[in-house]
mmCIF file of C-alpha atoms and ligand atoms in Angstrom:
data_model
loop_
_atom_site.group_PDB
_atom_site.id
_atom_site.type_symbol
_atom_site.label_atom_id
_atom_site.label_comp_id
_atom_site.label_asym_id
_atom_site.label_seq_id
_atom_site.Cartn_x
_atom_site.Cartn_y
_atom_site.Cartn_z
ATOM 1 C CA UNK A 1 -40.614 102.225 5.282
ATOM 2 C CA UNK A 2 -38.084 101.069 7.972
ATOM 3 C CA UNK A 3 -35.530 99.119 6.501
ATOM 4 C CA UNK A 4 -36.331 96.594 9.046
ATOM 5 C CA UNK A 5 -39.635 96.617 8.553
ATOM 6 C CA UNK A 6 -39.369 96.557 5.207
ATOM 7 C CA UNK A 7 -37.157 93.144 5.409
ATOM 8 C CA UNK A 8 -39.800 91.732 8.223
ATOM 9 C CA UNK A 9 -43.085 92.667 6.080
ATOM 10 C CA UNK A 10 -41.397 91.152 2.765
ATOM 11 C CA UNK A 11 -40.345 87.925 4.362
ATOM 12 C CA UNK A 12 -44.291 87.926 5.924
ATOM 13 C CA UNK A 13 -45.624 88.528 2.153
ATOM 14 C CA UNK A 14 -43.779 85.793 0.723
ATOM 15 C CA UNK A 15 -45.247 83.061 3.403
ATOM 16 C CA UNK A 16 -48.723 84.594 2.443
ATOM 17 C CA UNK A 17 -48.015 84.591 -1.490
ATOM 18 C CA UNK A 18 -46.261 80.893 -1.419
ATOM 19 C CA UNK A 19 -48.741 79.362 0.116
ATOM 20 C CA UNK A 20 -50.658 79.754 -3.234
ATOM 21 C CA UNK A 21 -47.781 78.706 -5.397
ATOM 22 C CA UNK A 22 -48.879 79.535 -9.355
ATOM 23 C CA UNK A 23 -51.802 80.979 -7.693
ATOM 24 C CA UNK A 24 -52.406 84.501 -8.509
ATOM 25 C CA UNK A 25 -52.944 86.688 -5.204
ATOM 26 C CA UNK A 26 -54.301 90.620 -5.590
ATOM 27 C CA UNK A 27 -52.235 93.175 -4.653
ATOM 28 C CA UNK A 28 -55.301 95.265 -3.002
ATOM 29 C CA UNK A 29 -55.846 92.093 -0.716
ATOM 30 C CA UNK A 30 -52.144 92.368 0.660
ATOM 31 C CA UNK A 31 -51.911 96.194 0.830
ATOM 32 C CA UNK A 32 -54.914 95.706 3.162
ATOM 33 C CA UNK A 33 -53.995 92.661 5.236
ATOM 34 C CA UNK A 34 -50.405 94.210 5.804
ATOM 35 C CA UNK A 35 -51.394 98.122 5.834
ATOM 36 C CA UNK A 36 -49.403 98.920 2.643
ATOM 37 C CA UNK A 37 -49.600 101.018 0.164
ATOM 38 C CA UNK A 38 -48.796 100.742 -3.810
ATOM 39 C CA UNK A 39 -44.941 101.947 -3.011
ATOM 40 C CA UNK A 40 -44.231 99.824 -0.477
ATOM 41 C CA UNK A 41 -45.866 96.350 -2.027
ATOM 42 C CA UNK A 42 -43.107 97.217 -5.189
ATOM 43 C CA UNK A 43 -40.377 97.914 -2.600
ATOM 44 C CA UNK A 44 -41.094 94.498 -0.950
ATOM 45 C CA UNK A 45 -41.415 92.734 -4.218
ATOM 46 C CA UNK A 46 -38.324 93.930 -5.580
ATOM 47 C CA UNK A 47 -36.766 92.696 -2.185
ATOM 48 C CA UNK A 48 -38.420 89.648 -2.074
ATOM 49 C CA UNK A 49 -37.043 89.178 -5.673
ATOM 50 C CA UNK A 50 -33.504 90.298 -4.808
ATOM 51 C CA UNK A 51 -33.548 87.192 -2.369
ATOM 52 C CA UNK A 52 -33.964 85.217 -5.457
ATOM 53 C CA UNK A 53 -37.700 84.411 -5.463
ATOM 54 C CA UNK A 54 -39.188 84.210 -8.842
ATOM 55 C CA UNK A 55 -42.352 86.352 -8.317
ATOM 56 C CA UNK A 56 -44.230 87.895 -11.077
ATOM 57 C CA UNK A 57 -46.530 91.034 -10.610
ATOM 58 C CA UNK A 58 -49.165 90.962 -13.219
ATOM 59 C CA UNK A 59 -50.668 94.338 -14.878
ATOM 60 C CA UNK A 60 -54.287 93.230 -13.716
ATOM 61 C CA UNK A 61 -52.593 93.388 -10.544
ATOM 62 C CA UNK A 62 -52.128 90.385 -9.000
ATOM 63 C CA UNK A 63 -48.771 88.758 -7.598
ATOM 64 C CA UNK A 64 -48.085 85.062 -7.869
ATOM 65 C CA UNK A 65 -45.400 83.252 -6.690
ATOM 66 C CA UNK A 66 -43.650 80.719 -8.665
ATOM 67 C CA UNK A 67 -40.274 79.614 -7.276
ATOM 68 C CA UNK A 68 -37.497 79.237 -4.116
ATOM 69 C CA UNK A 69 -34.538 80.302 -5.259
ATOM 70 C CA UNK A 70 -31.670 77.363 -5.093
ATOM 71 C CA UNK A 71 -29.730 79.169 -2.750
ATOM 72 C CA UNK A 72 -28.846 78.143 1.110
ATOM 73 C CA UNK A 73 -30.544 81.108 2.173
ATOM 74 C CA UNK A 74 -31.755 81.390 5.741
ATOM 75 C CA UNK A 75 -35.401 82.149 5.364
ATOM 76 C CA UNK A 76 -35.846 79.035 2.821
ATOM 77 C CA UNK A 77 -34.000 76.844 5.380
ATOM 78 C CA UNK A 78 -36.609 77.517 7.900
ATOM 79 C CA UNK A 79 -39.930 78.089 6.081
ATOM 80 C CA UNK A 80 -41.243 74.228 7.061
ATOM 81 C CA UNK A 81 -38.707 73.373 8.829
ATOM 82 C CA UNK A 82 -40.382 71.197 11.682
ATOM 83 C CA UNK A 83 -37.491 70.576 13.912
ATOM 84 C CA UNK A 84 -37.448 71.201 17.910
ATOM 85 C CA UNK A 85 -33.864 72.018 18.574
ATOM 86 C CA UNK A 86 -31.643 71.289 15.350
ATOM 87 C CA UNK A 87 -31.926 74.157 13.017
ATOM 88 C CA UNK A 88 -33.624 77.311 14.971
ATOM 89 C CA UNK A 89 -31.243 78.971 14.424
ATOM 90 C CA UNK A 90 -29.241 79.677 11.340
ATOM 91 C CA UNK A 91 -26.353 81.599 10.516
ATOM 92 C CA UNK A 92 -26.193 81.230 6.358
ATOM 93 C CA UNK A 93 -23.113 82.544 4.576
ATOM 94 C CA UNK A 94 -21.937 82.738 0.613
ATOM 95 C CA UNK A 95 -18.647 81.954 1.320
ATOM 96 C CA UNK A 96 -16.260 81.286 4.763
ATOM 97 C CA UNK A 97 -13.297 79.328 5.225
ATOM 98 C CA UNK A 98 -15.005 76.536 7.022
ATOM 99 C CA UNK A 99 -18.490 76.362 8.145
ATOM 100 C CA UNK A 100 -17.242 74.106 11.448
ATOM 101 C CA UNK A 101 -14.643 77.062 12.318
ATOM 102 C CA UNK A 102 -17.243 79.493 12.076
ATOM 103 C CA UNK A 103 -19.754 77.444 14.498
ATOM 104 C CA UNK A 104 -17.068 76.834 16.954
ATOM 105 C CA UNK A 105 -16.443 81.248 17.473
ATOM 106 C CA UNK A 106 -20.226 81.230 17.764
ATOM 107 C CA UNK A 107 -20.270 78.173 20.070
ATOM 108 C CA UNK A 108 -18.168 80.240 21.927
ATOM 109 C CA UNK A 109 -20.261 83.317 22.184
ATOM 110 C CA UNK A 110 -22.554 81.192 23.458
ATOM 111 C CA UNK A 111 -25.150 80.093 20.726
ATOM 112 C CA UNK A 112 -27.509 77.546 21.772
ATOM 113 C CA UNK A 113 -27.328 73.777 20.778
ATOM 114 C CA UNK A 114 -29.066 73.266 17.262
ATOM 115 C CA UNK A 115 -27.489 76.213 15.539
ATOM 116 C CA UNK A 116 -26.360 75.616 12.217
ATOM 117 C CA UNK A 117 -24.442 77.121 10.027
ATOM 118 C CA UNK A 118 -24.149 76.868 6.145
ATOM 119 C CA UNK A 119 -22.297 78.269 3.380
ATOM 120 C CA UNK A 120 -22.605 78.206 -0.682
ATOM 121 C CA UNK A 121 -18.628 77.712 -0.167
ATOM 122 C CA UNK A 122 -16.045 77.191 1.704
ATOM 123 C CA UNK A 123 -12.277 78.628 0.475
ATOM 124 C CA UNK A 124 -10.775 76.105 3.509
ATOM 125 C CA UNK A 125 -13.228 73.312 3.832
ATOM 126 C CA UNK A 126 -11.573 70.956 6.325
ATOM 127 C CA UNK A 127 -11.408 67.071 6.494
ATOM 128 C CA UNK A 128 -10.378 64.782 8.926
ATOM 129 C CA UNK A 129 -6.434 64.417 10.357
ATOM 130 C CA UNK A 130 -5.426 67.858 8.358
ATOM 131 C CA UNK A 131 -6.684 66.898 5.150
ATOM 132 C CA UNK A 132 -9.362 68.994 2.632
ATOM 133 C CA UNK A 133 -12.616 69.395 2.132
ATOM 134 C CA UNK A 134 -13.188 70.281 -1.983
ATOM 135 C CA UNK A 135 -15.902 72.589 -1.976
ATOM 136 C CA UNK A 136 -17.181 73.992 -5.088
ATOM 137 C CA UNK A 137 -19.447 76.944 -4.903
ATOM 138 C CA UNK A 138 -23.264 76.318 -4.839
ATOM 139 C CA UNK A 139 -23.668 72.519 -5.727
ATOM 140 C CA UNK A 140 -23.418 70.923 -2.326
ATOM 141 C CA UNK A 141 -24.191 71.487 0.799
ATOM 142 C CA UNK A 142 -21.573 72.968 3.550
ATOM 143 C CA UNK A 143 -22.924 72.418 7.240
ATOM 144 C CA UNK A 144 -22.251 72.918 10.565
ATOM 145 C CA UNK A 145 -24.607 72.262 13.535
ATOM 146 C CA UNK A 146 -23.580 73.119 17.805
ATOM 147 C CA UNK A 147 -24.242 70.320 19.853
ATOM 148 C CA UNK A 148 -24.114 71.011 23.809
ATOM 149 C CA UNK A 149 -24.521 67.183 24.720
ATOM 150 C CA UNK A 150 -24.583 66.703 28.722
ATOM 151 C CA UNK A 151 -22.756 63.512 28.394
ATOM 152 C CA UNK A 152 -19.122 62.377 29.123
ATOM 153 C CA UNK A 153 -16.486 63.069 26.295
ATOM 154 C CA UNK A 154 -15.655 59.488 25.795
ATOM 155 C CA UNK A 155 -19.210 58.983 24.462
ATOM 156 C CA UNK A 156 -19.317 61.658 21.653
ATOM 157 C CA UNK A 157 -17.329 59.606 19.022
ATOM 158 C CA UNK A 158 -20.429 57.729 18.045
ATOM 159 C CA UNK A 159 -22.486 61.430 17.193
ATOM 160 C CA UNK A 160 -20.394 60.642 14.032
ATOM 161 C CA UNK A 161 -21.937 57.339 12.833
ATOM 162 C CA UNK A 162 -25.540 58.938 14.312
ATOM 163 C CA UNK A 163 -24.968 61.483 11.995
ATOM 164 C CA UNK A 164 -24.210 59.069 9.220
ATOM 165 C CA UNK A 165 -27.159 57.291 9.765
ATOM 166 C CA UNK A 166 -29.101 60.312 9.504
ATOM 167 C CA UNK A 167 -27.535 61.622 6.432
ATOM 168 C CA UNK A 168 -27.832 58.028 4.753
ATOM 169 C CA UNK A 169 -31.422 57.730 4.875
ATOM 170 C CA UNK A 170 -31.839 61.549 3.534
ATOM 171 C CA UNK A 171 -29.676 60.538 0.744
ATOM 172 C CA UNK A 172 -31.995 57.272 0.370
ATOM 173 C CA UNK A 173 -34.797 59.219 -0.008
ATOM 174 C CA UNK A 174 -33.897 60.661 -2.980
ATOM 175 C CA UNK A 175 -31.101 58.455 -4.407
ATOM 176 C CA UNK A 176 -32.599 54.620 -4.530
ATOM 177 C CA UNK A 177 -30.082 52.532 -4.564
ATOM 178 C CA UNK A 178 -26.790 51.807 -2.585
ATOM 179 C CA UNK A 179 -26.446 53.733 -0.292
ATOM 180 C CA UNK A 180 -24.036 53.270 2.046
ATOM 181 C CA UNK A 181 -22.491 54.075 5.458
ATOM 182 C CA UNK A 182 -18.593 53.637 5.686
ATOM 183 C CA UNK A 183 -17.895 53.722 8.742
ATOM 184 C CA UNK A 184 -17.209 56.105 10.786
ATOM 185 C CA UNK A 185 -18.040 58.906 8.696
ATOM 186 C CA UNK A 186 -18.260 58.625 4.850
ATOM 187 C CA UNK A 187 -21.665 58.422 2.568
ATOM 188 C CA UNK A 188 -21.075 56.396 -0.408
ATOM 189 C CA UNK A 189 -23.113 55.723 -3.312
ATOM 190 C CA UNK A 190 -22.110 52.520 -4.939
ATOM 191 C CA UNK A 191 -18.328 52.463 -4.131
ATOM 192 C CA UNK A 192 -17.870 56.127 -4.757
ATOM 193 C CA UNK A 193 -18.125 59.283 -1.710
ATOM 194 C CA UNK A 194 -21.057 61.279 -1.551
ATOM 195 C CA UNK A 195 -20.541 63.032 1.736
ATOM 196 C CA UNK A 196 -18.292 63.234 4.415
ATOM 197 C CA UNK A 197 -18.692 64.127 8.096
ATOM 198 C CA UNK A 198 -16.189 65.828 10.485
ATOM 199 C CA UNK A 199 -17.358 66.007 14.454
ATOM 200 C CA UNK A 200 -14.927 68.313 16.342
ATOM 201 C CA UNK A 201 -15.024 67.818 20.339
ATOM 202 C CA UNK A 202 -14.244 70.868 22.420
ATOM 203 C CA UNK A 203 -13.926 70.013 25.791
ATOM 204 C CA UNK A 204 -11.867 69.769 29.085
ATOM 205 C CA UNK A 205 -10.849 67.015 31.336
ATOM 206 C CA UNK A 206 -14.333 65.499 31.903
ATOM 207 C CA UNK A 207 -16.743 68.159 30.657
ATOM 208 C CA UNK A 208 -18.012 68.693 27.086
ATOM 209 C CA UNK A 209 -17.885 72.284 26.447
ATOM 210 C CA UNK A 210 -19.688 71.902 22.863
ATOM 211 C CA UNK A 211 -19.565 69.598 19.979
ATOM 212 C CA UNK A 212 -19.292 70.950 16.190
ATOM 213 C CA UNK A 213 -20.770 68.232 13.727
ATOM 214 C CA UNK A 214 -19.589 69.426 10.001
ATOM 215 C CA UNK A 215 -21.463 67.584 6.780
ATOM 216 C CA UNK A 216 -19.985 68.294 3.261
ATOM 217 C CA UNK A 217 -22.534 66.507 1.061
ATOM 218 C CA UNK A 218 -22.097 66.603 -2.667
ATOM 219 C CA UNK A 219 -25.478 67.120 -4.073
ATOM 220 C CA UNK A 220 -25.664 68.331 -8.174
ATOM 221 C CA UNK A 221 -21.816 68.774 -8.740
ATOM 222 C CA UNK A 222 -20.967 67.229 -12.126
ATOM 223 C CA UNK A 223 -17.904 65.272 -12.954
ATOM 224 C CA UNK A 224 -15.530 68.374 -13.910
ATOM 225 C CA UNK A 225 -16.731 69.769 -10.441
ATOM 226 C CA UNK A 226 -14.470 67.498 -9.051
ATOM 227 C CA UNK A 227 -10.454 67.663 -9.191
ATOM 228 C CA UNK A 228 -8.917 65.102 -10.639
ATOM 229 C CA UNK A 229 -7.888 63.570 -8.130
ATOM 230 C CA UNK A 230 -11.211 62.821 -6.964
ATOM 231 C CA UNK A 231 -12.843 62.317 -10.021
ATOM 232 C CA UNK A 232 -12.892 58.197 -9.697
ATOM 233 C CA UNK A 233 -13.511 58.106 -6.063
ATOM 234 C CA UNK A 234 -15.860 60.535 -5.372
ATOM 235 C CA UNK A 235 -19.413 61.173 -6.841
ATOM 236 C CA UNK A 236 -22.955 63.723 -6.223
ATOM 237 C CA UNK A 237 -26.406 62.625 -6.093
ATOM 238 C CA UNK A 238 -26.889 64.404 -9.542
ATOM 239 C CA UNK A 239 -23.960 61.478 -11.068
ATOM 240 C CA UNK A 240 -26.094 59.077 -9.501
ATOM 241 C CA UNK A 241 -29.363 59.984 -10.127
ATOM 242 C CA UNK A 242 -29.075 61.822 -13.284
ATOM 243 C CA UNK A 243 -30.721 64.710 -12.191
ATOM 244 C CA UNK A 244 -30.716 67.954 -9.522
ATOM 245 C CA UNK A 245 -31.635 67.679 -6.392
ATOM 246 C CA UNK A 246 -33.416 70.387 -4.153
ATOM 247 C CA UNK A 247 -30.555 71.166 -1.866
ATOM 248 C CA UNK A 248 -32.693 72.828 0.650
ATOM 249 C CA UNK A 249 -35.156 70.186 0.961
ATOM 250 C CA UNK A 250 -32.500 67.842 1.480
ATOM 251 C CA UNK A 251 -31.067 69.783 4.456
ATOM 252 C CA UNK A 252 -34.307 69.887 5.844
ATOM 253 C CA UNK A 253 -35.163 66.631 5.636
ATOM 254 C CA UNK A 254 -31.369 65.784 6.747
ATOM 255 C CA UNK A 255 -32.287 67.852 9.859
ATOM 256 C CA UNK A 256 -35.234 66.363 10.906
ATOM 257 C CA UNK A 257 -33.798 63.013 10.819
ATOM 258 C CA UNK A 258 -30.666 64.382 12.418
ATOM 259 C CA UNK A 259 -32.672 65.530 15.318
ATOM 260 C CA UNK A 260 -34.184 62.250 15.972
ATOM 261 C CA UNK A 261 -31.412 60.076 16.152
ATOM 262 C CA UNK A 262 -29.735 62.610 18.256
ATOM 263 C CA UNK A 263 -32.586 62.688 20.903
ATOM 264 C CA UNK A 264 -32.445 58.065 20.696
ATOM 265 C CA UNK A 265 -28.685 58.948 21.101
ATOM 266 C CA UNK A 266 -28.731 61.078 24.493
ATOM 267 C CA UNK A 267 -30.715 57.872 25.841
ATOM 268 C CA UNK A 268 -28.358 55.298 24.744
ATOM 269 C CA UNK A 269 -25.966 56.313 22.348
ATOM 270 C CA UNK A 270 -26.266 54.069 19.273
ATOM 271 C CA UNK A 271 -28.510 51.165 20.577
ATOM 272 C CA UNK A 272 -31.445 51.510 18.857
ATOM 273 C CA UNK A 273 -29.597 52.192 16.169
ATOM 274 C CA UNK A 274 -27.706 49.297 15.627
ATOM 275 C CA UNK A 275 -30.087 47.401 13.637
ATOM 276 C CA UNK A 276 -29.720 49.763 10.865
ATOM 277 C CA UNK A 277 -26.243 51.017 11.291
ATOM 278 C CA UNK A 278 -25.181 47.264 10.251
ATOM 279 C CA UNK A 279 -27.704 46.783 7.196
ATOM 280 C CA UNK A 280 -25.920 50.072 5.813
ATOM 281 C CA UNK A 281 -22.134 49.504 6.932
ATOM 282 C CA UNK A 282 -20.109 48.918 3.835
ATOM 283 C CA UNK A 283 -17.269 47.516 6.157
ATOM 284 C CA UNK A 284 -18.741 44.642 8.203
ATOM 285 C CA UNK A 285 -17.617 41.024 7.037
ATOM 286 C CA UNK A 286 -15.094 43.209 4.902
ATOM 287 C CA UNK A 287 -10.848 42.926 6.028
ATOM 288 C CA UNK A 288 -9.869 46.522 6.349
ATOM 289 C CA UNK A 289 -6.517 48.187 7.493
ATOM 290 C CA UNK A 290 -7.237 50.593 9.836
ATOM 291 C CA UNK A 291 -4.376 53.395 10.020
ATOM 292 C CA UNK A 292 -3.948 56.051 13.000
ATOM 293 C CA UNK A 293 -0.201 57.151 11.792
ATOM 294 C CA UNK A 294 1.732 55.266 14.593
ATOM 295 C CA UNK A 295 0.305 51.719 13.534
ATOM 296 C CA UNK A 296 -1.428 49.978 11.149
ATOM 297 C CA UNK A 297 -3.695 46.876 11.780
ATOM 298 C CA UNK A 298 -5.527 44.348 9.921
ATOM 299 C CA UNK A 299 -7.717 42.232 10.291
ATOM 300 C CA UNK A 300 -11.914 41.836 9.979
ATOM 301 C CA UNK A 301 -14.626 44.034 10.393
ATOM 302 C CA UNK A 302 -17.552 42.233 12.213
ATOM 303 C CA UNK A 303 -19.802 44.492 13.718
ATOM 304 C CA UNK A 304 -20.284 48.001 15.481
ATOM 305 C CA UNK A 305 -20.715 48.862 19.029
ATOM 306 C CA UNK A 306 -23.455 50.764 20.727
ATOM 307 C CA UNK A 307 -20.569 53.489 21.643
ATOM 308 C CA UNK A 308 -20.287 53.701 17.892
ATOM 309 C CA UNK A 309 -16.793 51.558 17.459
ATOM 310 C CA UNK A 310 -15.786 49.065 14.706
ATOM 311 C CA UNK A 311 -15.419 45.646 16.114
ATOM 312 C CA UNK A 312 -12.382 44.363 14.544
ATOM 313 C CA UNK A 313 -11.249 40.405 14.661
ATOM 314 C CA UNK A 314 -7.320 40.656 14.706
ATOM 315 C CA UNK A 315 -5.547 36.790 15.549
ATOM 316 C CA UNK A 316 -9.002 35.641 17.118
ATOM 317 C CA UNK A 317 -9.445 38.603 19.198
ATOM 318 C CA UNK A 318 -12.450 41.397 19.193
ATOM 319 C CA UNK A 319 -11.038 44.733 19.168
ATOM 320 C CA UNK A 320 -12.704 47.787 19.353
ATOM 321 C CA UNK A 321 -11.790 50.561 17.457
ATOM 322 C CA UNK A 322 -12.674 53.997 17.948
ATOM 323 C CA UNK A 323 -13.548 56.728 14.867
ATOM 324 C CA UNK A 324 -11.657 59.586 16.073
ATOM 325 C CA UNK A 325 -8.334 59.483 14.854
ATOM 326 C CA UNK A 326 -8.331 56.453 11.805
ATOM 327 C CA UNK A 327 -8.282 55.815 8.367
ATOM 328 C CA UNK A 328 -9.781 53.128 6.835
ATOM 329 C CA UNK A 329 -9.063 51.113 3.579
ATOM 330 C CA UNK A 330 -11.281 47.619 2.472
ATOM 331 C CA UNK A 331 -8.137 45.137 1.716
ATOM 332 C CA UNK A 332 -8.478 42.459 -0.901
ATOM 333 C CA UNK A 333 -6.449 40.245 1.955
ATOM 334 C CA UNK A 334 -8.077 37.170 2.027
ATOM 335 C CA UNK A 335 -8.726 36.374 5.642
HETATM 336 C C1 BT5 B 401 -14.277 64.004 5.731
HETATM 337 O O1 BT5 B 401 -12.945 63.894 6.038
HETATM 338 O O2 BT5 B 401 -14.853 63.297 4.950
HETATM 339 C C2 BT5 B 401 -14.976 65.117 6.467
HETATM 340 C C3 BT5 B 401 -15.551 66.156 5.533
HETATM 341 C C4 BT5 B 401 -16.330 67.201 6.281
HETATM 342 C C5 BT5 B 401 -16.647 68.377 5.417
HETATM 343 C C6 BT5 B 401 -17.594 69.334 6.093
HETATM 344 S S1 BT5 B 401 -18.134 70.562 5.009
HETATM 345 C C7 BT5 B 401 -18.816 71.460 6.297
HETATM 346 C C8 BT5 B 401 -17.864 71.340 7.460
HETATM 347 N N1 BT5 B 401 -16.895 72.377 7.461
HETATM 348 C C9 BT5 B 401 -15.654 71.915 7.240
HETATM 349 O O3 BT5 B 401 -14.627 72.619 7.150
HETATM 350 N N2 BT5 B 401 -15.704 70.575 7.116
HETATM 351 C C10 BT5 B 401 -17.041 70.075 7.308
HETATM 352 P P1 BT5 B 401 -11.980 62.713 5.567
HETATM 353 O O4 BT5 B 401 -12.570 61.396 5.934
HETATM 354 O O5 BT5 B 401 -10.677 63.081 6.148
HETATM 355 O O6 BT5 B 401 -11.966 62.815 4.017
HETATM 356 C C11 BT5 B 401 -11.226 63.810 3.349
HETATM 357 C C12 BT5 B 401 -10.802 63.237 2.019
HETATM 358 O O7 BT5 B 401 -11.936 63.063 1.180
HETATM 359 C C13 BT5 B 401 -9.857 64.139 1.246
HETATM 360 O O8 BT5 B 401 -8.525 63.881 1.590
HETATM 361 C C14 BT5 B 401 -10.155 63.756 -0.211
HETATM 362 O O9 BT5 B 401 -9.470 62.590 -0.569
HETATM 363 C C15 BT5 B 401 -11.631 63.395 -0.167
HETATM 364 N N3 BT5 B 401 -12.482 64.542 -0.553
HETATM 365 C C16 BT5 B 401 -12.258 65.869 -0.424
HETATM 366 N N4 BT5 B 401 -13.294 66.582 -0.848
HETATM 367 C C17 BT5 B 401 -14.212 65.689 -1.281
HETATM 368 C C18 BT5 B 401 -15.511 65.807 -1.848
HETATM 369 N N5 BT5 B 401 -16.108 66.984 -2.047
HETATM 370 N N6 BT5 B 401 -16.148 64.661 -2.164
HETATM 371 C C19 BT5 B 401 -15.608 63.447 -1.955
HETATM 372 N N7 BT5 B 401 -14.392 63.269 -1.434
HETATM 373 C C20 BT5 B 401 -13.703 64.382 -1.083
#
């Protein structure tokens, strides 16, 4: 068989087989439903298998499927993945310098708006203003996803706190507890970082030309995963719950979400978002120092705007802040 067809008729198998998971299904049933012959159903097994699917082939021939592999592969990303737009397409790699530098040369070939791309690693995972992104091979989850929003530039700040909205209640789900958005674009759990988030705007004067939305999420690393110098401020799901989590079920489910507040979010930015944005915020009624490198101010966080800013009381006066280009500390200054 084709090569090709070979990889097309294996990755049509496994939907058939998985759909009976632990469920024996005969081999003379496939052969006939996908014209195959003994040969070719142990060519596709052993590629199936090579993909990482545990799939045993029984002597009374039968074949039975019994797990995913817990790898960011791009054929377990889709399979039930019941997005519109976010997610059709996915370019999945082992290891790149940074997932959000690979979706911007692919942005600029001209991939449509939902493409992701992921990665088991990244060698030069990126942070905000210059700094790194630590990320250790196969425990977390290394994202990128095109946007081609029709809106001004001035309103794509806020995609960041949309998309840690979205990633906070997929963390929820499986992490009860505190969970919490600090703002504009850090996941904590407890006091500790979970994920981090990293939009990159490419655009001229007044047009967006496309919008790169990077999400490091630290999902089963354990503590000597993490440098030292992270070790007391950052954490993983697996710290917090004790357990693994299913990384791909995670993305999907982040996806999904994703793709909803990003559709409320081309209608009116954040404001039907708001509601929730402040439950979560670990900053508002908090005095933080916010720091863009030319100036520092103080003063207290009270609320977030609909363009996704942090409403800021300094000497009696509301000031909004925007996301892009600050750092953020909680002070212990009484106010
Ligand atoms: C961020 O920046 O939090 C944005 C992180 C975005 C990462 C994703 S991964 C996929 C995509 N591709 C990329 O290249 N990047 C995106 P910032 O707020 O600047 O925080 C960076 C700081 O967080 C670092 O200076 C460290 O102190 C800390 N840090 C680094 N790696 C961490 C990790 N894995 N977990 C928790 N904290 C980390």
């Amino acid at each position: 068989m084709h090569l090709l067809d070979l990889e097309q008729t294996a990755e049509a198998v496994l939907l058939r087989i998985r759909k009976k998971q632990n469920k024996p299904v005969s081999i003379s049933s496939l052969a006939k439903e996908f014209k195959l012959d003994e040969s070719n159903i142990a060519a596709v097994v052993k590629l199936i298998r090579s993909w990482g699917y545990r799939v045993k082939k029984r002597r009374t021939g039968d074949i039975i499927f019994v797990a995913a592999p817990d790898s960011m592969i791009a054929i377990e990303i889709s399979h039930s993945l019941k997005t519109r737009l976010i997610g059709r397409r996915v370019f999945a790699f082992q290891s790149v310098r940074s997932t959000n530098d690979i979706a911007a040369q692919l942005a600029q070939q001209g991939e449509p708006e939902g493409t992701i791309v992921t990665a088991e690693t990244q060698t030069s995972g990126k942070g905000r203003l210059g700094r790194k992104w630590h990320s250790p091979s196969r425990s977390g989850i290394y994202l990128s996803i095109i946007l081609r929003p029709k809106f001004r530039p001035e309103n794509a700040p806020g995609l960041s706190v949309m998309t840690a909205l979205a990633l906070r209640d997929a963390i929820h789900v499986i992490c009860p507890g505190e969970v919490r958005i600090k703002w504009p674009n850090d996941i904590l759990i407890g006091e500790k970082k979970t994920a981090g988030i990293l939009t990159e705007l490419y655009a001229e004067q007044d047009k967006i030309n496309f919008v790169v939305v990077g999400v490091g999420i630290n999902v089963n690393m354990k503590a000597e995963e993490f440098p030292q110098e992270l070790r007391y401020t950052a954490t993983s799901i697996r710290r917090a719950t004790k357990r693994r989590a299913d990384r791909i079920q995670l993305l999907r489910s982040f996806l999904t979400r994703f793709e909803k507040e990003y559709d409320r979010y081309r209608k009116d930015q954040l404001a039907g978002s708001l509601k929730r944005i402040r439950r979560y915020s670990s900053l508002i009624g908090n005095t933080v120092s916010l720091n863009s490198g030319r100036q520092t101010i103080s003063g207290k966080a009270v609320d977030i705007d609909k363009s996704g800013a942090l409403i800021v009381v300094v000497d009696g006066k509301r000031i909004p802040v925007s996301g892009g280009e600050v750092s953020v500390v909680k002070t212990p200054l009484p106010d």
